[in-house]
Amino acid sequence: FLKDGPQMWEFLLRPFRGGAYVRAQRIGDKTVGVLGSYVRGTATVAAVDAIGILIGLLILQVPLAVPLAVLLFFLPFITILGGTISGILAALVALVANDWINALAVVGVVVLVNQLEGNFLQPVLMGRSMKLHAFVILVALTVGTVLGGIVGAVLAVPIAAAAWGVIQVWDGPDLPARWARPKRPIDH
């Protein structure tokens, strides 16, 4: 896909002509851009989370810190739920291996890192590419989880973002589909 993606997309566009061809090209470019931004942004946020919490786990001498950090990197790809699940796992390991004070300290580290990520890093990295309201993300997650389980939860937000991206370029490079346009000009 990385090497031959453009040729594969061009093959899929063969049936389209004129304006439909231009629209399909625009949609493809926007979809690839949004999905790429989602993966890059999520990976960056997950790496910062994993490294920050790993440092905290090592300082607190929690066993299995590196495997937990690996989980902390991969689970955030499940939007909203992943970070919570990985934090609970880290706290449980600290509770079982050390004591409840250590587990509370791990919870503190996880909450601190997640707050820093959620208030600073996530909005900057993901806000530009996703442009989805939090309610839309929750609805997409709910529908994705109900329809597809864990896989649905992982794919729900990027699919919703790609669909919104397609709507935003439907009638032109910066012209959303007619029904998605604001009824009155937005004051900036």
mmCIF file of C-alpha atoms in Angstrom:
data_model
loop_
_atom_site.group_PDB
_atom_site.id
_atom_site.type_symbol
_atom_site.label_atom_id
_atom_site.label_comp_id
_atom_site.label_asym_id
_atom_site.label_seq_id
_atom_site.Cartn_x
_atom_site.Cartn_y
_atom_site.Cartn_z
ATOM 1 C CA PHE A 1 0.000 0.000 0.000
ATOM 2 C CA LEU A 2 2.820 2.392 0.797
ATOM 3 C CA LYS A 3 4.645 1.751 -2.462
ATOM 4 C CA ASP A 4 1.735 1.286 -4.883
ATOM 5 C CA GLY A 5 -1.078 3.149 -3.113
ATOM 6 C CA PRO A 6 -1.412 5.946 -5.698
ATOM 7 C CA GLN A 7 -1.558 3.447 -8.593
ATOM 8 C CA MET A 8 -4.118 1.338 -6.734
ATOM 9 C CA TRP A 9 -6.292 4.394 -6.090
ATOM 10 C CA GLU A 10 -5.997 5.449 -9.733
ATOM 11 C CA PHE A 11 -7.178 1.966 -10.734
ATOM 12 C CA LEU A 12 -10.252 2.353 -8.510
ATOM 13 C CA LEU A 13 -10.984 5.752 -10.077
ATOM 14 C CA ARG A 14 -11.132 4.397 -13.652
ATOM 15 C CA PRO A 15 -14.952 4.274 -13.835
ATOM 16 C CA PHE A 16 -15.277 7.975 -12.918
ATOM 17 C CA ARG A 17 -15.254 10.793 -15.486
ATOM 18 C CA GLY A 18 -15.234 14.597 -15.351
ATOM 19 C CA GLY A 19 -16.500 16.152 -12.140
ATOM 20 C CA ALA A 20 -17.074 12.779 -10.493
ATOM 21 C CA TYR A 21 -13.417 11.869 -11.118
ATOM 22 C CA VAL A 22 -12.203 15.150 -9.590
ATOM 23 C CA ARG A 23 -14.519 14.633 -6.575
ATOM 24 C CA ALA A 24 -13.282 11.046 -6.097
ATOM 25 C CA GLN A 25 -9.661 12.253 -6.206
ATOM 26 C CA ARG A 26 -10.435 14.966 -3.644
ATOM 27 C CA ILE A 27 -12.220 12.476 -1.393
ATOM 28 C CA GLY A 28 -9.347 10.004 -1.605
ATOM 29 C CA ASP A 29 -6.761 12.647 -0.798
ATOM 30 C CA LYS A 30 -8.784 13.929 2.155
ATOM 31 C CA THR A 31 -9.412 10.427 3.521
ATOM 32 C CA VAL A 32 -5.745 9.442 3.323
ATOM 33 C CA GLY A 33 -4.766 12.740 4.941
ATOM 34 C CA VAL A 34 -7.236 12.402 7.817
ATOM 35 C CA LEU A 35 -6.398 8.754 8.513
ATOM 36 C CA GLY A 36 -2.670 9.461 8.335
ATOM 37 C CA SER A 37 -3.042 12.388 10.730
ATOM 38 C CA TYR A 38 -5.099 10.240 13.084
ATOM 39 C CA VAL A 39 -2.515 7.455 13.198
ATOM 40 C CA ARG A 40 0.446 9.849 13.546
ATOM 41 C CA GLY A 41 -1.301 11.926 16.210
ATOM 42 C CA THR A 42 -2.487 8.930 18.210
ATOM 43 C CA ALA A 43 0.942 7.290 18.030
ATOM 44 C CA THR A 44 2.654 10.477 19.211
ATOM 45 C CA VAL A 45 0.204 10.970 22.085
ATOM 46 C CA ALA A 46 0.459 7.287 23.027
ATOM 47 C CA ALA A 47 4.266 7.417 22.973
ATOM 48 C CA VAL A 48 4.340 10.479 25.233
ATOM 49 C CA ASP A 49 1.853 8.804 27.600
ATOM 50 C CA ALA A 50 3.788 5.544 27.643
ATOM 51 C CA ILE A 51 7.143 7.244 28.243
ATOM 52 C CA GLY A 52 5.760 9.536 30.952
ATOM 53 C CA ILE A 53 4.034 6.719 32.803
ATOM 54 C CA LEU A 54 7.036 4.405 32.294
ATOM 55 C CA ILE A 55 9.252 6.954 34.044
ATOM 56 C CA GLY A 56 6.736 7.100 36.904
ATOM 57 C CA LEU A 57 6.524 3.299 37.124
ATOM 58 C CA LEU A 58 10.314 2.970 37.182
ATOM 59 C CA ILE A 59 10.625 5.618 39.911
ATOM 60 C CA LEU A 60 7.942 3.836 41.939
ATOM 61 C CA GLN A 61 9.690 0.488 41.283
ATOM 62 C CA VAL A 62 6.627 -1.200 39.853
ATOM 63 C CA PRO A 63 7.501 -4.581 38.329
ATOM 64 C CA LEU A 64 6.688 -5.200 34.680
ATOM 65 C CA ALA A 65 7.100 -1.470 33.963
ATOM 66 C CA VAL A 66 8.298 -2.003 30.382
ATOM 67 C CA PRO A 67 5.513 -4.432 29.356
ATOM 68 C CA LEU A 68 2.994 -2.072 30.968
ATOM 69 C CA ALA A 69 4.492 0.818 28.980
ATOM 70 C CA VAL A 70 4.051 -1.200 25.778
ATOM 71 C CA LEU A 71 0.386 -1.721 26.666
ATOM 72 C CA LEU A 72 0.165 1.988 27.487
ATOM 73 C CA PHE A 73 1.363 2.683 23.951
ATOM 74 C CA PHE A 74 -1.104 0.403 22.140
ATOM 75 C CA LEU A 75 -4.302 0.737 24.191
ATOM 76 C CA PRO A 76 -4.837 4.476 23.527
ATOM 77 C CA PHE A 77 -5.711 3.563 19.933
ATOM 78 C CA ILE A 78 -9.055 2.631 21.528
ATOM 79 C CA THR A 79 -10.200 6.216 21.987
ATOM 80 C CA ILE A 80 -11.236 7.244 25.517
ATOM 81 C CA LEU A 81 -11.314 3.679 26.921
ATOM 82 C CA GLY A 82 -7.735 2.629 26.152
ATOM 83 C CA GLY A 83 -5.972 5.055 28.462
ATOM 84 C CA THR A 84 -8.305 4.217 31.329
ATOM 85 C CA ILE A 85 -7.868 0.474 30.893
ATOM 86 C CA SER A 86 -4.072 0.729 30.747
ATOM 87 C CA GLY A 87 -4.005 2.954 33.847
ATOM 88 C CA ILE A 88 -6.127 0.461 35.762
ATOM 89 C CA LEU A 89 -3.777 -2.364 34.746
ATOM 90 C CA ALA A 90 -0.722 -0.416 35.919
ATOM 91 C CA ALA A 91 -2.389 0.362 39.262
ATOM 92 C CA LEU A 92 -3.427 -3.272 39.743
ATOM 93 C CA VAL A 93 0.122 -4.502 39.112
ATOM 94 C CA ALA A 94 1.417 -1.958 41.644
ATOM 95 C CA LEU A 95 -1.233 -3.034 44.150
ATOM 96 C CA VAL A 96 -0.463 -6.743 43.812
ATOM 97 C CA ALA A 97 3.322 -6.396 43.627
ATOM 98 C CA ASN A 98 3.866 -3.617 46.162
ATOM 99 C CA ASP A 99 1.096 -2.106 48.293
ATOM 100 C CA TRP A 100 -1.935 0.155 48.158
ATOM 101 C CA ILE A 101 0.126 3.327 48.712
ATOM 102 C CA ASN A 102 2.251 2.463 45.679
ATOM 103 C CA ALA A 103 -0.911 1.724 43.686
ATOM 104 C CA LEU A 104 -2.332 5.138 44.645
ATOM 105 C CA ALA A 105 0.947 6.758 43.568
ATOM 106 C CA VAL A 106 0.648 4.955 40.200
ATOM 107 C CA VAL A 107 -2.915 6.217 39.853
ATOM 108 C CA GLY A 108 -1.596 9.719 40.576
ATOM 109 C CA VAL A 109 1.117 9.391 37.914
ATOM 110 C CA VAL A 110 -1.378 8.055 35.348
ATOM 111 C CA VAL A 111 -3.872 10.835 36.083
ATOM 112 C CA LEU A 112 -1.155 13.516 35.917
ATOM 113 C CA VAL A 113 0.238 12.270 32.609
ATOM 114 C CA ASN A 114 -3.260 11.830 31.151
ATOM 115 C CA GLN A 115 -4.260 15.342 32.243
ATOM 116 C CA LEU A 116 -1.175 16.857 30.650
ATOM 117 C CA GLU A 117 -1.786 14.866 27.476
ATOM 118 C CA GLY A 118 -5.522 15.549 27.407
ATOM 119 C CA ASN A 119 -5.265 19.283 28.059
ATOM 120 C CA PHE A 120 -2.193 20.136 26.004
ATOM 121 C CA LEU A 121 -0.945 17.491 23.609
ATOM 122 C CA GLN A 122 -4.173 15.861 22.406
ATOM 123 C CA PRO A 123 -5.990 19.075 21.414
ATOM 124 C CA VAL A 124 -3.010 20.354 19.444
ATOM 125 C CA LEU A 125 -2.168 17.126 17.615
ATOM 126 C CA MET A 126 -5.600 15.645 17.111
ATOM 127 C CA GLY A 127 -7.776 18.744 17.014
ATOM 128 C CA ARG A 128 -6.386 19.916 13.705
ATOM 129 C CA SER A 129 -6.899 16.671 11.856
ATOM 130 C CA MET A 130 -10.059 15.264 13.453
ATOM 131 C CA LYS A 131 -12.279 18.349 13.820
ATOM 132 C CA LEU A 132 -14.904 16.234 15.579
ATOM 133 C CA HIS A 133 -16.984 17.338 18.556
ATOM 134 C CA ALA A 134 -16.592 15.212 21.693
ATOM 135 C CA PHE A 135 -20.253 14.146 21.454
ATOM 136 C CA VAL A 136 -19.685 12.857 17.910
ATOM 137 C CA ILE A 137 -16.696 10.855 19.158
ATOM 138 C CA LEU A 138 -18.788 9.310 21.952
ATOM 139 C CA VAL A 139 -21.592 8.410 19.541
ATOM 140 C CA ALA A 140 -19.094 6.931 17.060
ATOM 141 C CA LEU A 141 -17.474 4.893 19.840
ATOM 142 C CA THR A 142 -20.816 3.615 21.059
ATOM 143 C CA VAL A 143 -21.979 2.625 17.588
ATOM 144 C CA GLY A 144 -18.579 1.118 16.728
ATOM 145 C CA THR A 145 -18.457 -0.911 19.935
ATOM 146 C CA VAL A 146 -22.034 -2.175 19.591
ATOM 147 C CA LEU A 147 -21.566 -3.138 15.939
ATOM 148 C CA GLY A 148 -17.963 -4.332 15.962
ATOM 149 C CA GLY A 149 -16.804 -4.928 19.533
ATOM 150 C CA ILE A 150 -13.152 -4.061 20.197
ATOM 151 C CA VAL A 151 -12.354 -3.738 16.488
ATOM 152 C CA GLY A 152 -15.334 -1.428 16.078
ATOM 153 C CA ALA A 153 -14.137 0.698 18.998
ATOM 154 C CA VAL A 154 -10.677 0.996 17.452
ATOM 155 C CA LEU A 155 -11.993 1.915 13.987
ATOM 156 C CA ALA A 156 -14.978 4.093 14.964
ATOM 157 C CA VAL A 157 -13.255 7.447 15.441
ATOM 158 C CA PRO A 158 -10.968 7.327 12.384
ATOM 159 C CA ILE A 159 -13.898 6.244 10.205
ATOM 160 C CA ALA A 160 -16.086 9.046 11.595
ATOM 161 C CA ALA A 161 -13.266 11.554 11.041
ATOM 162 C CA ALA A 162 -12.692 10.325 7.491
ATOM 163 C CA ALA A 163 -16.439 10.540 6.761
ATOM 164 C CA TRP A 164 -16.535 14.104 8.089
ATOM 165 C CA GLY A 165 -13.454 14.934 6.013
ATOM 166 C CA VAL A 166 -15.205 13.626 2.892
ATOM 167 C CA ILE A 167 -18.252 15.776 3.656
ATOM 168 C CA GLN A 168 -15.975 18.813 4.057
ATOM 169 C CA VAL A 169 -14.569 18.486 0.500
ATOM 170 C CA TRP A 170 -17.617 17.032 -1.270
ATOM 171 C CA ASP A 171 -18.417 20.051 -3.452
ATOM 172 C CA GLY A 172 -14.904 21.510 -3.730
ATOM 173 C CA PRO A 173 -11.482 21.700 -2.074
ATOM 174 C CA ASP A 174 -12.832 23.967 0.683
ATOM 175 C CA LEU A 175 -16.536 23.586 0.002
ATOM 176 C CA PRO A 176 -18.541 21.144 2.128
ATOM 177 C CA ALA A 177 -21.550 19.256 0.850
ATOM 178 C CA ARG A 178 -24.486 21.631 0.440
ATOM 179 C CA TRP A 179 -26.459 20.215 3.385
ATOM 180 C CA ALA A 180 -23.401 20.536 5.701
ATOM 181 C CA ARG A 181 -22.785 24.226 5.027
ATOM 182 C CA PRO A 182 -23.662 26.724 7.738
ATOM 183 C CA LYS A 183 -26.944 28.526 7.131
ATOM 184 C CA ARG A 184 -25.421 31.841 8.108
ATOM 185 C CA PRO A 185 -21.810 33.059 8.098
ATOM 186 C CA ILE A 186 -19.807 32.155 11.177
ATOM 187 C CA ASP A 187 -18.219 35.133 12.932
ATOM 188 C CA HIS A 188 -14.557 34.600 13.748
#
